[in-house]
mmCIF file of C-alpha atoms and ligand atoms in Angstrom:
data_model
loop_
_atom_site.group_PDB
_atom_site.id
_atom_site.type_symbol
_atom_site.label_atom_id
_atom_site.label_comp_id
_atom_site.label_asym_id
_atom_site.label_seq_id
_atom_site.Cartn_x
_atom_site.Cartn_y
_atom_site.Cartn_z
ATOM 1 C CA UNK A 1 20.895 17.001 9.702
ATOM 2 C CA UNK A 2 18.657 15.066 7.319
ATOM 3 C CA UNK A 3 16.077 12.229 7.781
ATOM 4 C CA UNK A 4 15.148 9.770 4.683
ATOM 5 C CA UNK A 5 11.907 8.841 4.905
ATOM 6 C CA UNK A 6 11.205 5.705 2.426
ATOM 7 C CA UNK A 7 7.699 5.086 2.356
ATOM 8 C CA UNK A 8 5.588 2.644 0.085
ATOM 9 C CA UNK A 9 4.986 4.779 -2.610
ATOM 10 C CA UNK A 10 1.314 5.578 -4.537
ATOM 11 C CA UNK A 11 -0.358 3.977 -1.633
ATOM 12 C CA UNK A 12 -2.632 6.342 0.898
ATOM 13 C CA UNK A 13 -1.383 4.328 4.265
ATOM 14 C CA UNK A 14 2.705 4.648 2.805
ATOM 15 C CA UNK A 15 1.798 8.315 2.864
ATOM 16 C CA UNK A 16 -0.399 8.543 5.986
ATOM 17 C CA UNK A 17 2.438 6.698 7.584
ATOM 18 C CA UNK A 18 5.936 8.845 6.268
ATOM 19 C CA UNK A 19 3.431 12.055 7.565
ATOM 20 C CA UNK A 20 2.796 10.724 10.359
ATOM 21 C CA UNK A 21 6.454 9.469 11.676
ATOM 22 C CA UNK A 22 7.651 12.677 10.544
ATOM 23 C CA UNK A 23 5.470 14.356 13.439
ATOM 24 C CA UNK A 24 6.483 12.276 15.917
ATOM 25 C CA UNK A 25 10.042 12.061 15.222
ATOM 26 C CA UNK A 26 10.264 15.678 14.288
ATOM 27 C CA UNK A 27 8.519 15.696 18.008
ATOM 28 C CA UNK A 28 10.552 13.534 20.081
ATOM 29 C CA UNK A 29 13.735 13.206 18.544
ATOM 30 C CA UNK A 30 15.062 15.440 15.242
ATOM 31 C CA UNK A 31 13.629 18.857 16.536
ATOM 32 C CA UNK A 32 14.586 21.270 13.283
ATOM 33 C CA UNK A 33 15.514 18.073 11.062
ATOM 34 C CA UNK A 34 14.910 18.404 7.480
ATOM 35 C CA UNK A 35 12.894 15.378 6.202
ATOM 36 C CA UNK A 36 13.081 14.050 2.684
ATOM 37 C CA UNK A 37 11.054 11.096 0.996
ATOM 38 C CA UNK A 38 11.381 8.439 -1.355
ATOM 39 C CA UNK A 39 8.817 6.224 -2.342
ATOM 40 C CA UNK A 40 9.219 2.304 -2.768
ATOM 41 C CA UNK A 41 7.449 0.022 -5.038
ATOM 42 C CA UNK A 42 7.678 -3.841 -4.916
ATOM 43 C CA UNK A 43 9.519 -5.210 -8.107
ATOM 44 C CA UNK A 44 11.129 -7.878 -9.153
ATOM 45 C CA UNK A 45 15.001 -6.980 -9.489
ATOM 46 C CA UNK A 46 16.399 -5.517 -6.348
ATOM 47 C CA UNK A 47 14.701 -3.795 -3.397
ATOM 48 C CA UNK A 48 17.265 -1.530 -1.863
ATOM 49 C CA UNK A 49 20.322 0.007 -3.915
ATOM 50 C CA UNK A 50 22.637 0.750 -1.285
ATOM 51 C CA UNK A 51 22.052 4.935 -2.341
ATOM 52 C CA UNK A 52 18.489 4.903 -0.721
ATOM 53 C CA UNK A 53 19.745 5.336 3.113
ATOM 54 C CA UNK A 54 21.867 8.565 2.404
ATOM 55 C CA UNK A 55 20.119 10.518 5.541
ATOM 56 C CA UNK A 56 21.834 11.099 9.092
ATOM 57 C CA UNK A 57 18.382 9.304 9.817
ATOM 58 C CA UNK A 58 16.947 6.464 7.921
ATOM 59 C CA UNK A 59 13.143 5.552 8.330
ATOM 60 C CA UNK A 60 11.990 3.083 6.263
ATOM 61 C CA UNK A 61 7.786 3.123 6.789
ATOM 62 C CA UNK A 62 5.194 0.531 5.247
ATOM 63 C CA UNK A 63 7.308 -1.646 3.369
ATOM 64 C CA UNK A 64 9.729 -4.706 3.664
ATOM 65 C CA UNK A 65 12.695 -4.879 6.202
ATOM 66 C CA UNK A 66 16.361 -3.690 5.117
ATOM 67 C CA UNK A 67 19.398 -5.498 6.852
ATOM 68 C CA UNK A 68 21.411 -2.184 5.857
ATOM 69 C CA UNK A 69 23.418 -0.750 8.805
ATOM 70 C CA UNK A 70 22.016 3.134 7.874
ATOM 71 C CA UNK A 71 18.556 2.005 8.872
ATOM 72 C CA UNK A 72 17.680 3.896 11.637
ATOM 73 C CA UNK A 73 13.773 3.058 12.324
ATOM 74 C CA UNK A 74 11.148 0.739 10.887
ATOM 75 C CA UNK A 75 7.529 0.107 10.743
ATOM 76 C CA UNK A 76 5.554 -2.484 9.141
ATOM 77 C CA UNK A 77 2.476 -4.214 9.061
ATOM 78 C CA UNK A 78 2.519 -6.913 6.156
ATOM 79 C CA UNK A 79 3.019 -10.568 6.749
ATOM 80 C CA UNK A 80 5.462 -10.326 3.746
ATOM 81 C CA UNK A 81 7.599 -8.139 5.738
ATOM 82 C CA UNK A 82 10.930 -9.655 5.453
ATOM 83 C CA UNK A 83 12.758 -11.093 2.013
ATOM 84 C CA UNK A 84 14.598 -13.582 3.383
ATOM 85 C CA UNK A 85 14.850 -15.971 6.386
ATOM 86 C CA UNK A 86 18.131 -14.098 6.981
ATOM 87 C CA UNK A 87 15.708 -10.823 6.974
ATOM 88 C CA UNK A 88 13.724 -12.222 9.209
ATOM 89 C CA UNK A 89 16.945 -12.918 11.552
ATOM 90 C CA UNK A 90 18.584 -10.239 11.255
ATOM 91 C CA UNK A 91 15.485 -8.090 13.004
ATOM 92 C CA UNK A 92 15.200 -11.094 15.604
ATOM 93 C CA UNK A 93 18.371 -9.848 16.404
ATOM 94 C CA UNK A 94 17.692 -5.985 16.556
ATOM 95 C CA UNK A 95 19.161 -4.494 19.627
ATOM 96 C CA UNK A 96 17.995 -0.603 18.392
ATOM 97 C CA UNK A 97 14.347 -1.037 19.872
ATOM 98 C CA UNK A 98 13.753 1.276 16.750
ATOM 99 C CA UNK A 99 12.595 -1.454 14.413
ATOM 100 C CA UNK A 100 9.072 -2.883 14.747
ATOM 101 C CA UNK A 101 6.590 -5.069 13.154
ATOM 102 C CA UNK A 102 3.023 -6.376 13.701
ATOM 103 C CA UNK A 103 0.984 -7.942 10.950
ATOM 104 C CA UNK A 104 -1.831 -7.821 13.630
ATOM 105 C CA UNK A 105 -2.478 -3.933 12.402
ATOM 106 C CA UNK A 106 -4.472 -2.859 9.649
ATOM 107 C CA UNK A 107 -2.833 -0.256 8.731
ATOM 108 C CA UNK A 108 0.568 0.914 9.234
ATOM 109 C CA UNK A 109 -0.278 4.549 10.186
ATOM 110 C CA UNK A 110 -1.954 3.345 12.909
ATOM 111 C CA UNK A 111 0.832 0.345 14.155
ATOM 112 C CA UNK A 112 3.160 4.234 14.255
ATOM 113 C CA UNK A 113 0.792 6.000 16.557
ATOM 114 C CA UNK A 114 0.312 3.315 18.772
ATOM 115 C CA UNK A 115 3.897 2.513 19.085
ATOM 116 C CA UNK A 116 4.383 6.804 19.527
ATOM 117 C CA UNK A 117 1.986 6.504 22.278
ATOM 118 C CA UNK A 118 2.857 3.651 23.949
ATOM 119 C CA UNK A 119 6.294 3.571 24.053
ATOM 120 C CA UNK A 120 7.297 6.955 23.794
ATOM 121 C CA UNK A 121 4.254 8.984 25.032
ATOM 122 C CA UNK A 122 3.292 10.599 22.033
ATOM 123 C CA UNK A 123 0.396 11.715 20.553
ATOM 124 C CA UNK A 124 -1.138 14.057 17.687
ATOM 125 C CA UNK A 125 -4.662 14.039 18.294
ATOM 126 C CA UNK A 126 -4.998 16.859 15.134
ATOM 127 C CA UNK A 127 -4.080 13.672 13.207
ATOM 128 C CA UNK A 128 -6.915 11.158 14.678
ATOM 129 C CA UNK A 129 -8.785 11.870 11.441
ATOM 130 C CA UNK A 130 -5.638 10.447 9.161
ATOM 131 C CA UNK A 131 -5.020 7.538 11.332
ATOM 132 C CA UNK A 132 -8.922 6.424 11.083
ATOM 133 C CA UNK A 133 -8.616 6.715 7.262
ATOM 134 C CA UNK A 134 -5.454 5.067 6.893
ATOM 135 C CA UNK A 135 -7.213 1.929 8.538
ATOM 136 C CA UNK A 136 -10.173 1.871 6.784
ATOM 137 C CA UNK A 137 -8.419 2.445 3.603
ATOM 138 C CA UNK A 138 -5.693 -0.392 4.068
ATOM 139 C CA UNK A 139 -8.076 -2.644 6.013
ATOM 140 C CA UNK A 140 -10.809 -2.634 3.230
ATOM 141 C CA UNK A 141 -13.470 -1.076 5.908
ATOM 142 C CA UNK A 142 -15.746 0.667 3.768
ATOM 143 C CA UNK A 143 -19.337 -0.305 4.236
ATOM 144 C CA UNK A 144 -19.881 -1.287 0.519
ATOM 145 C CA UNK A 145 -17.942 -1.605 -2.805
ATOM 146 C CA UNK A 146 -20.185 1.257 -3.657
ATOM 147 C CA UNK A 147 -18.626 3.311 -0.714
ATOM 148 C CA UNK A 148 -15.320 2.482 -1.773
ATOM 149 C CA UNK A 149 -15.760 2.638 -6.089
ATOM 150 C CA UNK A 150 -18.024 6.223 -5.632
ATOM 151 C CA UNK A 151 -15.250 8.520 -4.189
ATOM 152 C CA UNK A 152 -17.389 10.807 -2.127
ATOM 153 C CA UNK A 153 -14.943 11.233 1.026
ATOM 154 C CA UNK A 154 -12.166 13.637 0.816
ATOM 155 C CA UNK A 155 -9.959 10.265 1.673
ATOM 156 C CA UNK A 156 -11.116 8.493 -1.325
ATOM 157 C CA UNK A 157 -10.049 11.059 -3.711
ATOM 158 C CA UNK A 158 -6.836 11.524 -1.903
ATOM 159 C CA UNK A 159 -6.373 7.750 -2.586
ATOM 160 C CA UNK A 160 -6.821 7.510 -6.334
ATOM 161 C CA UNK A 161 -4.461 10.651 -6.626
ATOM 162 C CA UNK A 162 -1.744 9.096 -4.915
ATOM 163 C CA UNK A 163 -2.558 5.680 -6.810
ATOM 164 C CA UNK A 164 -2.845 6.696 -9.679
ATOM 165 C CA UNK A 165 -0.603 10.028 -9.866
ATOM 166 C CA UNK A 166 2.715 9.971 -12.417
ATOM 167 C CA UNK A 167 5.922 10.334 -10.463
ATOM 168 C CA UNK A 168 6.632 11.268 -6.700
ATOM 169 C CA UNK A 169 6.293 14.984 -6.386
ATOM 170 C CA UNK A 170 2.641 15.517 -5.758
ATOM 171 C CA UNK A 171 2.880 12.449 -3.624
ATOM 172 C CA UNK A 172 5.255 14.074 -1.699
ATOM 173 C CA UNK A 173 3.370 17.302 -1.788
ATOM 174 C CA UNK A 174 0.514 15.639 -0.419
ATOM 175 C CA UNK A 175 2.760 13.834 2.746
ATOM 176 C CA UNK A 176 3.834 17.561 3.909
ATOM 177 C CA UNK A 177 0.129 18.401 3.753
ATOM 178 C CA UNK A 178 -0.915 15.912 5.919
ATOM 179 C CA UNK A 179 1.185 16.317 8.524
ATOM 180 C CA UNK A 180 -0.693 20.140 9.168
ATOM 181 C CA UNK A 181 -4.013 20.153 7.070
ATOM 182 C CA UNK A 182 -7.033 18.019 7.183
ATOM 183 C CA UNK A 183 -8.036 15.857 4.169
ATOM 184 C CA UNK A 184 -10.938 17.890 2.821
ATOM 185 C CA UNK A 185 -8.378 20.613 2.909
ATOM 186 C CA UNK A 186 -5.807 18.471 1.039
ATOM 187 C CA UNK A 187 -8.064 18.017 -1.993
ATOM 188 C CA UNK A 188 -9.328 21.752 -2.294
ATOM 189 C CA UNK A 189 -5.477 22.629 -3.307
ATOM 190 C CA UNK A 190 -5.959 23.366 -7.098
ATOM 191 C CA UNK A 191 -3.330 20.628 -8.192
ATOM 192 C CA UNK A 192 -4.118 18.038 -6.316
ATOM 193 C CA UNK A 193 -8.150 18.675 -7.336
ATOM 194 C CA UNK A 194 -6.880 18.831 -11.326
ATOM 195 C CA UNK A 195 -5.011 15.738 -11.074
ATOM 196 C CA UNK A 196 -8.424 14.272 -9.373
ATOM 197 C CA UNK A 197 -10.421 15.316 -11.822
ATOM 198 C CA UNK A 198 -8.531 13.720 -14.416
ATOM 199 C CA UNK A 199 -8.019 10.205 -12.800
ATOM 200 C CA UNK A 200 -11.705 10.478 -11.966
ATOM 201 C CA UNK A 201 -12.438 9.634 -15.710
ATOM 202 C CA UNK A 202 -9.472 7.267 -15.601
ATOM 203 C CA UNK A 203 -11.585 5.267 -13.119
ATOM 204 C CA UNK A 204 -14.771 5.340 -14.756
ATOM 205 C CA UNK A 205 -12.983 4.109 -17.742
ATOM 206 C CA UNK A 206 -11.096 1.449 -15.587
ATOM 207 C CA UNK A 207 -14.549 0.407 -14.343
ATOM 208 C CA UNK A 208 -15.977 -0.220 -18.173
ATOM 209 C CA UNK A 209 -12.847 -1.515 -19.015
ATOM 210 C CA UNK A 210 -12.832 -4.607 -16.376
ATOM 211 C CA UNK A 211 -16.623 -4.833 -16.663
ATOM 212 C CA UNK A 212 -16.151 -5.635 -20.316
ATOM 213 C CA UNK A 213 -12.667 -7.715 -19.937
ATOM 214 C CA UNK A 214 -13.679 -9.123 -16.783
ATOM 215 C CA UNK A 215 -14.943 -12.733 -15.686
ATOM 216 C CA UNK A 216 -16.329 -14.481 -12.729
ATOM 217 C CA UNK A 217 -16.097 -18.321 -12.304
ATOM 218 C CA UNK A 218 -16.516 -20.284 -9.155
ATOM 219 C CA UNK A 219 -16.587 -17.007 -7.438
ATOM 220 C CA UNK A 220 -13.053 -16.056 -8.650
ATOM 221 C CA UNK A 221 -13.073 -12.995 -11.062
ATOM 222 C CA UNK A 222 -10.077 -12.614 -13.652
ATOM 223 C CA UNK A 223 -8.766 -10.182 -15.874
ATOM 224 C CA UNK A 224 -6.156 -9.027 -17.588
ATOM 225 C CA UNK A 225 -4.988 -5.292 -18.831
ATOM 226 C CA UNK A 226 -1.810 -6.026 -20.120
ATOM 227 C CA UNK A 227 -2.804 -4.797 -23.667
ATOM 228 C CA UNK A 228 -4.881 -1.955 -22.264
ATOM 229 C CA UNK A 229 -1.054 -0.422 -20.843
ATOM 230 C CA UNK A 230 -3.161 -0.044 -17.553
ATOM 231 C CA UNK A 231 -1.611 -0.990 -14.093
ATOM 232 C CA UNK A 232 -3.573 1.410 -11.581
ATOM 233 C CA UNK A 233 -7.341 0.171 -10.697
ATOM 234 C CA UNK A 234 -9.007 0.491 -7.983
ATOM 235 C CA UNK A 235 -8.952 -2.068 -6.238
ATOM 236 C CA UNK A 236 -12.747 -2.678 -5.389
ATOM 237 C CA UNK A 237 -13.912 -2.242 -8.988
ATOM 238 C CA UNK A 238 -14.472 -5.878 -9.096
ATOM 239 C CA UNK A 239 -16.453 -6.625 -6.153
ATOM 240 C CA UNK A 240 -18.442 -3.431 -7.316
ATOM 241 C CA UNK A 241 -19.354 -5.205 -10.968
ATOM 242 C CA UNK A 242 -19.209 -9.010 -9.409
ATOM 243 C CA UNK A 243 -20.708 -8.777 -5.895
ATOM 244 C CA UNK A 244 -21.248 -12.348 -5.385
ATOM 245 C CA UNK A 245 -17.293 -13.315 -5.393
ATOM 246 C CA UNK A 246 -14.878 -14.230 -3.334
ATOM 247 C CA UNK A 247 -11.755 -13.279 -4.958
ATOM 248 C CA UNK A 248 -9.732 -11.659 -7.749
ATOM 249 C CA UNK A 249 -6.489 -12.408 -9.834
ATOM 250 C CA UNK A 250 -5.508 -9.785 -12.620
ATOM 251 C CA UNK A 251 -2.540 -9.138 -14.786
ATOM 252 C CA UNK A 252 -1.191 -5.555 -15.322
ATOM 253 C CA UNK A 253 2.054 -4.199 -16.672
ATOM 254 C CA UNK A 254 3.554 -0.776 -16.455
ATOM 255 C CA UNK A 255 7.344 0.702 -17.438
ATOM 256 C CA UNK A 256 8.780 -1.099 -14.151
ATOM 257 C CA UNK A 257 7.037 -4.401 -13.655
ATOM 258 C CA UNK A 258 4.287 -6.877 -14.720
ATOM 259 C CA UNK A 259 2.423 -7.186 -11.898
ATOM 260 C CA UNK A 260 -0.191 -10.452 -10.731
ATOM 261 C CA UNK A 261 -3.159 -8.552 -8.199
ATOM 262 C CA UNK A 262 -4.862 -11.083 -5.860
ATOM 263 C CA UNK A 263 -7.502 -9.805 -3.244
ATOM 264 C CA UNK A 264 -10.492 -10.877 -1.811
ATOM 265 C CA UNK A 265 -13.942 -9.028 -1.609
ATOM 266 C CA UNK A 266 -13.989 -7.651 1.860
ATOM 267 C CA UNK A 267 -17.972 -7.633 1.839
ATOM 268 C CA UNK A 268 -18.648 -11.578 1.341
ATOM 269 C CA UNK A 269 -20.000 -13.190 4.311
ATOM 270 C CA UNK A 270 -18.605 -17.157 4.188
ATOM 271 C CA UNK A 271 -14.579 -16.473 6.509
ATOM 272 C CA UNK A 272 -12.372 -16.822 3.097
ATOM 273 C CA UNK A 273 -10.302 -19.769 3.447
ATOM 274 C CA UNK A 274 -7.023 -19.116 1.328
ATOM 275 C CA UNK A 275 -3.994 -17.016 3.081
ATOM 276 C CA UNK A 276 -3.311 -14.726 -0.405
ATOM 277 C CA UNK A 277 0.031 -13.417 1.396
ATOM 278 C CA UNK A 278 1.350 -17.234 1.406
ATOM 279 C CA UNK A 279 -0.403 -17.955 -1.825
ATOM 280 C CA UNK A 280 1.674 -15.224 -3.731
ATOM 281 C CA UNK A 281 4.957 -15.753 -1.767
ATOM 282 C CA UNK A 282 5.363 -19.195 -3.062
ATOM 283 C CA UNK A 283 5.545 -16.926 -6.504
ATOM 284 C CA UNK A 284 8.318 -14.877 -5.251
ATOM 285 C CA UNK A 285 5.589 -12.141 -4.120
ATOM 286 C CA UNK A 286 3.932 -11.425 -0.602
ATOM 287 C CA UNK A 287 1.119 -9.110 1.027
ATOM 288 C CA UNK A 288 -1.360 -9.478 3.663
ATOM 289 C CA UNK A 289 -3.630 -12.539 4.135
ATOM 290 C CA UNK A 290 -6.419 -10.738 2.288
ATOM 291 C CA UNK A 291 -4.382 -9.080 -0.446
ATOM 292 C CA UNK A 292 -1.219 -9.669 -2.390
ATOM 293 C CA UNK A 293 0.527 -9.389 -5.612
ATOM 294 C CA UNK A 294 3.592 -10.548 -7.549
ATOM 295 C CA UNK A 295 5.776 -9.050 -9.541
ATOM 296 C CA UNK A 296 7.674 -9.918 -12.869
ATOM 297 C CA UNK A 297 10.038 -8.144 -14.687
ATOM 298 C CA UNK A 298 8.164 -6.143 -17.816
ATOM 299 C CA UNK A 299 8.388 -8.911 -20.026
ATOM 300 C CA UNK A 300 7.562 -11.716 -18.641
ATOM 301 C CA UNK A 301 4.263 -11.315 -19.482
ATOM 302 C CA UNK A 302 3.710 -15.180 -20.237
ATOM 303 C CA UNK A 303 5.602 -16.096 -16.728
ATOM 304 C CA UNK A 304 2.647 -13.376 -15.373
ATOM 305 C CA UNK A 305 -0.097 -14.806 -17.077
ATOM 306 C CA UNK A 306 0.580 -18.455 -16.097
ATOM 307 C CA UNK A 307 1.299 -17.916 -12.505
ATOM 308 C CA UNK A 308 -2.384 -15.917 -12.408
ATOM 309 C CA UNK A 309 -3.862 -19.335 -14.100
ATOM 310 C CA UNK A 310 -2.714 -21.463 -11.899
ATOM 311 C CA UNK A 311 -3.767 -18.800 -8.533
ATOM 312 C CA UNK A 312 -7.293 -18.565 -9.923
ATOM 313 C CA UNK A 313 -7.477 -22.126 -9.856
ATOM 314 C CA UNK A 314 -6.391 -22.794 -6.633
ATOM 315 C CA UNK A 315 -8.959 -20.392 -5.408
ATOM 316 C CA UNK A 316 -12.115 -22.081 -6.902
ATOM 317 C CA UNK A 317 -11.603 -24.978 -4.564
HETATM 318 MN MN1 MN B 401 0.037 -0.604 4.642
#
């Protein structure tokens, strides 16, 4: 038997969710099954191709709902979990008891751990540290912007690798390692350590680049990385550089999308006035109340910049 796990790609919580759900399903439902992993990214065109659901069992974690009849399990915690009102309606009529959604959880990993324990009597104490760090990383619960940017903890090093590495094979290696190894052992793996060293240089360069291209007006940071061909950057760099800011809006582009990223400063004291997922949803994007994004086709840079400019103005109020 083959279990296909579709997870949010290049995301620590997405990888940790895939690792945790594997342990849970292997132990409680599918002993001896082979688990295979596919990373999913938000993009402007079709999100789910039919061929994705090719396992005997198909699981989505930390990513949008799919109405595909071959979808067996689904766990998500994004406010924007449904592509359409029809999808949300489809979910409400689900009778399987295996489609789970709770946007009040900061990480999907913790949500899966909670459901596994409370509904299925499954717990994995050796994964407590993994669950704890997924919550810190996805919930932005770092004590400071310095702690989020300076990469001392193994989980932060792994986050840099997972978010920055090209392709899926190293992410898959990490997902498999997360099921049985402590994070400190995973970062010590020579292949992962080599990628970390490479990406750390890029990270330091990104800090310089955002310092150079970024500006902050009325609490809103803005920068545009389109000309530099950089899509991925540690999302806390802007608050490290502009500690008095409340929001960030940025434009970047990669091989498969042009992206507007919208974030909020986790260390700001005043309550935030805007729901960023709702703002992004108006432009066809989504996310969480405190962080969201919009994907455009690669060539639609002018559209992306226009949306970014509008959102920037809206957030200044
Ligand atoms: Mn998540």
